[in-house]
Tab-separated table of C-alpha atoms in Angstrom:
chain	number	residue	atom	x	y	z
T	29	UNK	CA	190.154	33.436	-144.561
T	30	UNK	CA	193.209	35.444	-144.195
T	31	UNK	CA	191.604	38.389	-145.923
T	32	UNK	CA	188.760	38.106	-143.691
T	33	UNK	CA	190.792	38.366	-140.534
T	34	UNK	CA	192.822	41.087	-142.060
T	35	UNK	CA	189.633	43.055	-142.745
T	36	UNK	CA	188.400	42.463	-139.013
T	37	UNK	CA	191.826	43.575	-137.685
T	38	UNK	CA	191.603	46.712	-139.968
T	39	UNK	CA	188.086	47.417	-138.845
T	40	UNK	CA	188.976	47.218	-135.175
T	41	UNK	CA	192.150	49.508	-135.722
T	42	UNK	CA	190.156	51.924	-137.604
T	43	UNK	CA	187.475	51.954	-134.825
T	44	UNK	CA	190.023	52.541	-132.102
T	45	UNK	CA	191.656	55.283	-134.248
T	46	UNK	CA	188.221	56.828	-134.735
T	47	UNK	CA	187.481	56.753	-131.102
T	48	UNK	CA	190.830	58.339	-130.234
T	49	UNK	CA	190.128	61.058	-132.772
T	50	UNK	CA	186.627	61.858	-131.574
T	51	UNK	CA	187.641	61.912	-127.851
T	52	UNK	CA	190.575	64.302	-128.745
T	53	UNK	CA	188.311	66.360	-130.961
T	54	UNK	CA	184.702	66.183	-129.510
T	55	UNK	CA	185.669	65.611	-125.758
T	56	UNK	CA	188.625	67.890	-125.463
T	57	UNK	CA	187.941	70.903	-123.191
T	58	UNK	CA	187.110	74.076	-125.239
T	59	UNK	CA	184.985	76.168	-122.752
T	60	UNK	CA	186.126	77.052	-119.170
T	61	UNK	CA	183.852	79.020	-117.021
T	62	UNK	CA	183.608	80.079	-113.314
T	63	UNK	CA	180.337	80.930	-111.460
T	64	UNK	CA	180.215	82.494	-108.051
T	65	UNK	CA	177.002	81.766	-105.984
T	66	UNK	CA	177.162	84.889	-103.633
T	67	UNK	CA	178.712	87.509	-105.738
T	68	UNK	CA	179.309	88.700	-109.325
T	69	UNK	CA	182.920	89.647	-110.061
T	70	UNK	CA	184.374	89.325	-113.460
T	71	UNK	CA	187.864	89.829	-112.385
T	72	UNK	CA	187.548	87.192	-109.673
T	73	UNK	CA	185.904	84.716	-112.149
T	74	UNK	CA	189.016	85.172	-114.299
T	75	UNK	CA	191.408	84.597	-111.440
T	76	UNK	CA	189.581	81.382	-110.616
T	77	UNK	CA	189.929	80.228	-114.119
T	78	UNK	CA	193.698	81.174	-114.464
T	79	UNK	CA	194.511	79.524	-111.367
T	80	UNK	CA	192.710	76.240	-112.245
T	81	UNK	CA	195.231	74.717	-114.165
T	82	UNK	CA	192.666	73.622	-116.788
T	83	UNK	CA	194.190	73.603	-120.245
T	84	UNK	CA	192.037	73.781	-123.443
T	85	UNK	CA	192.415	70.878	-125.543
T	86	UNK	CA	192.908	68.320	-122.758
T	87	UNK	CA	190.511	65.438	-122.476
T	88	UNK	CA	187.322	66.291	-120.289
T	89	UNK	CA	187.469	62.552	-119.160
T	90	UNK	CA	190.758	62.757	-117.576
T	91	UNK	CA	190.192	66.215	-115.814
T	92	UNK	CA	191.281	65.787	-112.187
T	93	UNK	CA	188.735	67.546	-110.149
T	94	UNK	CA	190.724	67.446	-106.925
T	95	UNK	CA	193.692	68.743	-108.422
T	96	UNK	CA	191.631	71.742	-109.920
T	97	UNK	CA	190.112	72.567	-106.473
T	98	UNK	CA	193.726	72.481	-104.975
T	99	UNK	CA	195.149	74.699	-107.351
T	100	UNK	CA	192.539	77.284	-107.143
T	101	UNK	CA	192.374	77.179	-103.327
T	102	UNK	CA	196.095	77.736	-103.170
T	103	UNK	CA	196.152	80.463	-105.728
T	104	UNK	CA	192.837	82.474	-104.842
T	105	UNK	CA	192.558	82.638	-101.069
T	106	UNK	CA	189.102	84.371	-101.029
T	107	UNK	CA	187.089	81.611	-102.761
T	108	UNK	CA	185.736	78.259	-101.640
T	109	UNK	CA	185.039	75.637	-104.474
T	110	UNK	CA	181.612	74.184	-104.298
T	111	UNK	CA	182.083	71.845	-107.323
T	112	UNK	CA	183.645	71.194	-110.518
T	113	UNK	CA	181.000	70.682	-113.169
T	114	UNK	CA	181.821	68.803	-116.607
T	115	UNK	CA	179.323	69.676	-119.074
T	116	UNK	CA	179.861	67.241	-121.928
T	117	UNK	CA	181.034	67.223	-124.505
T	118	UNK	CA	183.617	70.026	-124.027
T	119	UNK	CA	182.849	72.541	-121.287
T	120	UNK	CA	183.927	72.746	-117.686
T	121	UNK	CA	182.335	75.159	-114.958
T	122	UNK	CA	183.961	76.023	-111.797
T	123	UNK	CA	181.381	76.870	-109.197
T	124	UNK	CA	182.423	78.748	-105.943
T	125	UNK	CA	181.586	81.081	-103.267
T	126	UNK	CA	183.349	84.300	-102.450
T	127	UNK	CA	184.505	84.365	-98.802
T	128	UNK	CA	185.087	87.640	-96.923
T	129	UNK	CA	187.226	89.123	-94.166
T	130	UNK	CA	185.289	89.048	-91.014
T	131	UNK	CA	188.136	88.824	-88.289
T	132	UNK	CA	191.159	90.793	-87.498
T	133	UNK	CA	193.686	89.415	-85.042
T	134	UNK	CA	196.550	91.639	-83.817
T	135	UNK	CA	199.745	89.634	-83.675
T	136	UNK	CA	202.895	91.521	-82.506
T	137	UNK	CA	203.172	94.286	-85.159
T	138	UNK	CA	201.012	92.564	-87.770
T	139	UNK	CA	197.198	92.098	-88.457
T	140	UNK	CA	195.762	89.031	-89.667
T	141	UNK	CA	192.554	89.205	-91.488
T	142	UNK	CA	190.510	86.106	-91.579
T	143	UNK	CA	187.346	84.704	-93.086
T	144	UNK	CA	184.585	83.282	-90.855
T	145	UNK	CA	186.243	79.912	-90.716
T	146	UNK	CA	189.574	81.193	-89.495
T	147	UNK	CA	191.418	81.174	-92.991
T	148	UNK	CA	193.965	83.965	-93.330
T	149	UNK	CA	193.094	86.074	-96.267
T	150	UNK	CA	195.338	88.847	-95.773
T	151	UNK	CA	198.506	89.925	-93.586
T	152	UNK	CA	199.028	93.569	-93.069
T	153	UNK	CA	200.862	96.021	-90.794
T	154	UNK	CA	197.772	98.325	-91.011
T	155	UNK	CA	194.617	97.566	-89.066
T	156	UNK	CA	192.561	99.607	-91.778
T	157	UNK	CA	189.158	100.655	-90.732
T	158	UNK	CA	188.198	98.881	-87.651
T	159	UNK	CA	184.614	99.045	-88.408
T	160	UNK	CA	185.209	96.781	-91.512
T	161	UNK	CA	186.135	93.737	-89.493
T	162	UNK	CA	185.576	92.023	-86.022
T	163	UNK	CA	188.579	92.026	-83.591
T	164	UNK	CA	189.266	88.432	-82.317
T	165	UNK	CA	191.241	88.214	-79.081
T	166	UNK	CA	193.192	85.064	-78.538
T	167	UNK	CA	195.027	83.628	-75.646
T	168	UNK	CA	197.989	82.759	-77.586
T	169	UNK	CA	199.963	84.083	-80.475
T	170	UNK	CA	200.012	83.179	-84.019
T	171	UNK	CA	203.072	81.328	-84.956
T	172	UNK	CA	204.515	80.718	-88.541
T	173	UNK	CA	201.218	81.029	-90.366
T	174	UNK	CA	200.789	82.483	-93.797
T	175	UNK	CA	197.895	83.544	-96.141
T	176	UNK	CA	195.714	80.553	-97.223
T	177	UNK	CA	196.156	78.837	-93.809
T	178	UNK	CA	193.926	78.927	-90.716
T	179	UNK	CA	195.285	81.145	-87.874
T	180	UNK	CA	195.725	77.924	-85.989
T	181	UNK	CA	195.117	74.245	-86.628
T	182	UNK	CA	191.837	73.728	-88.248
T	183	UNK	CA	190.891	71.262	-85.433
T	184	UNK	CA	191.912	73.557	-82.672
T	185	UNK	CA	189.491	74.803	-80.078
T	186	UNK	CA	190.001	78.440	-81.095
T	187	UNK	CA	189.223	77.771	-84.812
T	188	UNK	CA	186.324	75.643	-84.090
T	189	UNK	CA	184.767	77.995	-81.502
T	190	UNK	CA	185.197	81.128	-83.825
T	191	UNK	CA	183.629	79.207	-86.713
T	192	UNK	CA	180.770	78.097	-84.426
T	193	UNK	CA	179.992	81.724	-83.366
T	194	UNK	CA	180.147	83.170	-86.833
T	195	UNK	CA	178.040	80.089	-88.160
T	196	UNK	CA	175.519	80.822	-85.436
T	197	UNK	CA	175.513	84.413	-86.393
T	198	UNK	CA	174.790	83.315	-90.009
T	199	UNK	CA	171.915	81.000	-88.610
T	200	UNK	CA	170.470	84.045	-87.047
T	201	UNK	CA	170.623	85.926	-90.141
T	202	UNK	CA	173.281	88.436	-88.904
T	203	UNK	CA	176.400	87.394	-90.353
T	204	UNK	CA	176.379	89.912	-93.215
T	205	UNK	CA	175.631	92.547	-90.496
T	206	UNK	CA	177.852	91.084	-87.944
T	207	UNK	CA	180.899	93.622	-88.615
T	208	UNK	CA	178.445	96.522	-88.106
T	209	UNK	CA	177.247	94.987	-84.883
T	210	UNK	CA	180.259	93.488	-83.335
T	211	UNK	CA	183.257	95.260	-82.010
T	212	UNK	CA	185.238	92.234	-80.652
T	213	UNK	CA	185.129	88.533	-79.750
T	214	UNK	CA	187.292	87.499	-76.867
T	215	UNK	CA	187.816	83.656	-76.650
T	216	UNK	CA	190.790	83.946	-74.327
T	217	UNK	CA	189.100	83.414	-71.091
T	218	UNK	CA	188.586	79.660	-71.073
T	219	UNK	CA	184.849	78.791	-70.510
T	220	UNK	CA	183.679	82.369	-71.029
T	221	UNK	CA	183.248	83.932	-74.474
T	222	UNK	CA	182.818	87.714	-74.598
T	223	UNK	CA	181.073	89.476	-77.524
T	224	UNK	CA	181.253	93.293	-77.267
T	225	UNK	CA	178.634	95.267	-79.390
T	226	UNK	CA	179.348	98.421	-80.932
T	227	UNK	CA	176.442	99.783	-79.194
T	228	UNK	CA	178.266	99.268	-75.803
T	229	UNK	CA	176.730	96.244	-74.250
T	230	UNK	CA	178.672	93.014	-73.703
T	231	UNK	CA	177.429	89.408	-74.099
T	232	UNK	CA	178.922	86.898	-71.653
T	233	UNK	CA	178.346	83.619	-73.036
T	234	UNK	CA	179.258	80.861	-70.164
T	235	UNK	CA	180.485	77.651	-71.606
T	236	UNK	CA	181.247	76.992	-75.051
T	237	UNK	CA	178.576	74.611	-75.859
T	238	UNK	CA	175.270	75.440	-77.648
T	239	UNK	CA	176.822	78.617	-78.995
T	240	UNK	CA	173.892	79.374	-81.398
T	241	UNK	CA	171.158	78.963	-78.770
T	242	UNK	CA	173.186	81.226	-76.343
T	243	UNK	CA	173.650	83.958	-79.005
T	244	UNK	CA	169.889	83.627	-79.981
T	245	UNK	CA	168.823	84.441	-76.430
T	246	UNK	CA	171.344	87.104	-75.862
T	247	UNK	CA	170.215	88.788	-78.954
T	248	UNK	CA	166.618	88.391	-77.985
T	249	UNK	CA	167.338	90.200	-74.734
T	250	UNK	CA	169.264	92.860	-76.600
T	251	UNK	CA	166.361	93.571	-78.972
T	252	UNK	CA	163.962	93.859	-76.118
T	253	UNK	CA	166.222	95.758	-73.799
T	254	UNK	CA	165.847	99.547	-72.719
T	255	UNK	CA	168.055	102.052	-74.217
T	256	UNK	CA	170.288	102.126	-71.187
T	257	UNK	CA	170.529	98.229	-71.338
T	258	UNK	CA	171.777	98.384	-74.897
T	259	UNK	CA	174.564	100.717	-74.425
T	260	UNK	CA	176.056	99.542	-71.108
T	261	UNK	CA	176.326	96.577	-68.736
T	262	UNK	CA	176.528	92.806	-69.644
T	263	UNK	CA	173.916	90.272	-70.905
T	264	UNK	CA	174.805	87.129	-69.142
T	265	UNK	CA	173.894	83.770	-70.667
T	266	UNK	CA	174.769	80.961	-68.175
T	267	UNK	CA	176.054	77.635	-69.105
T	268	UNK	CA	173.448	75.195	-70.367
T	269	UNK	CA	171.161	74.970	-73.304
T	270	UNK	CA	170.826	78.665	-73.898
T	271	UNK	CA	167.208	79.041	-72.791
T	272	UNK	CA	167.832	82.022	-70.220
T	273	UNK	CA	169.778	85.254	-70.109
T	274	UNK	CA	169.688	88.527	-68.054
T	275	UNK	CA	171.031	91.910	-68.041
T	276	UNK	CA	173.210	93.282	-65.395
T	277	UNK	CA	174.640	96.891	-65.205
T	278	UNK	CA	178.009	95.371	-64.013
T	279	UNK	CA	180.880	95.486	-66.530
T	280	UNK	CA	181.768	91.952	-66.199
T	281	UNK	CA	184.533	91.971	-68.821
T	282	UNK	CA	186.458	94.681	-67.136
T	283	UNK	CA	186.083	92.726	-64.001
T	284	UNK	CA	187.173	89.525	-65.630
T	285	UNK	CA	190.439	90.941	-67.012
T	286	UNK	CA	191.468	92.660	-63.853
């Protein structure tokens, strides 16, 4: 009887040992890859993997996805993680999108280059080529903010409004061309958002709601405008649902800042 119990104990111990060994050998991370959905950059893939904190040989079961996302986000400012994919038995894929500089904010003697969601990607004393980013004009200064953070609280009206404007441009299919189209966006005038096009005409979006609809109607007027209307004056979109807009030869922005 004792021998039978001893055999059972040995079988259990052997099974547990075998499971531990199999877990450490078969289910240990051996392959780490990174995949970018909107760009192909081997160097950026390498940077994402390097900053992930994932070590080969560790258990794939105990891999902390949230910690990996935090590590990559803190170390590589121009990416956004979509997901961390565990590919059993021993592979991990970090899937992400590359984010780009869209906005340029002048703050004292420095320029803050931000993504479309307000995240500061670079701080420089050189504005660079102004045609490579959109100037964003704010009512207040940026205080004690570093790379990787947003230029203001992510819940602030400025960040939310800026994100809404650029997201609306994306919905219209213009975000990639936005830098080539827009000179500056001024959100410092309270309930009036001014968007200056490189061609010369200004959009005046009255009220901060329904931004997508307002941009859509302003762009519709711009597309159907005469040559004169494209290079001067103001396309006014009144507050409301963004269903109407009209061009005026008046420089409404110059009048507003007097």
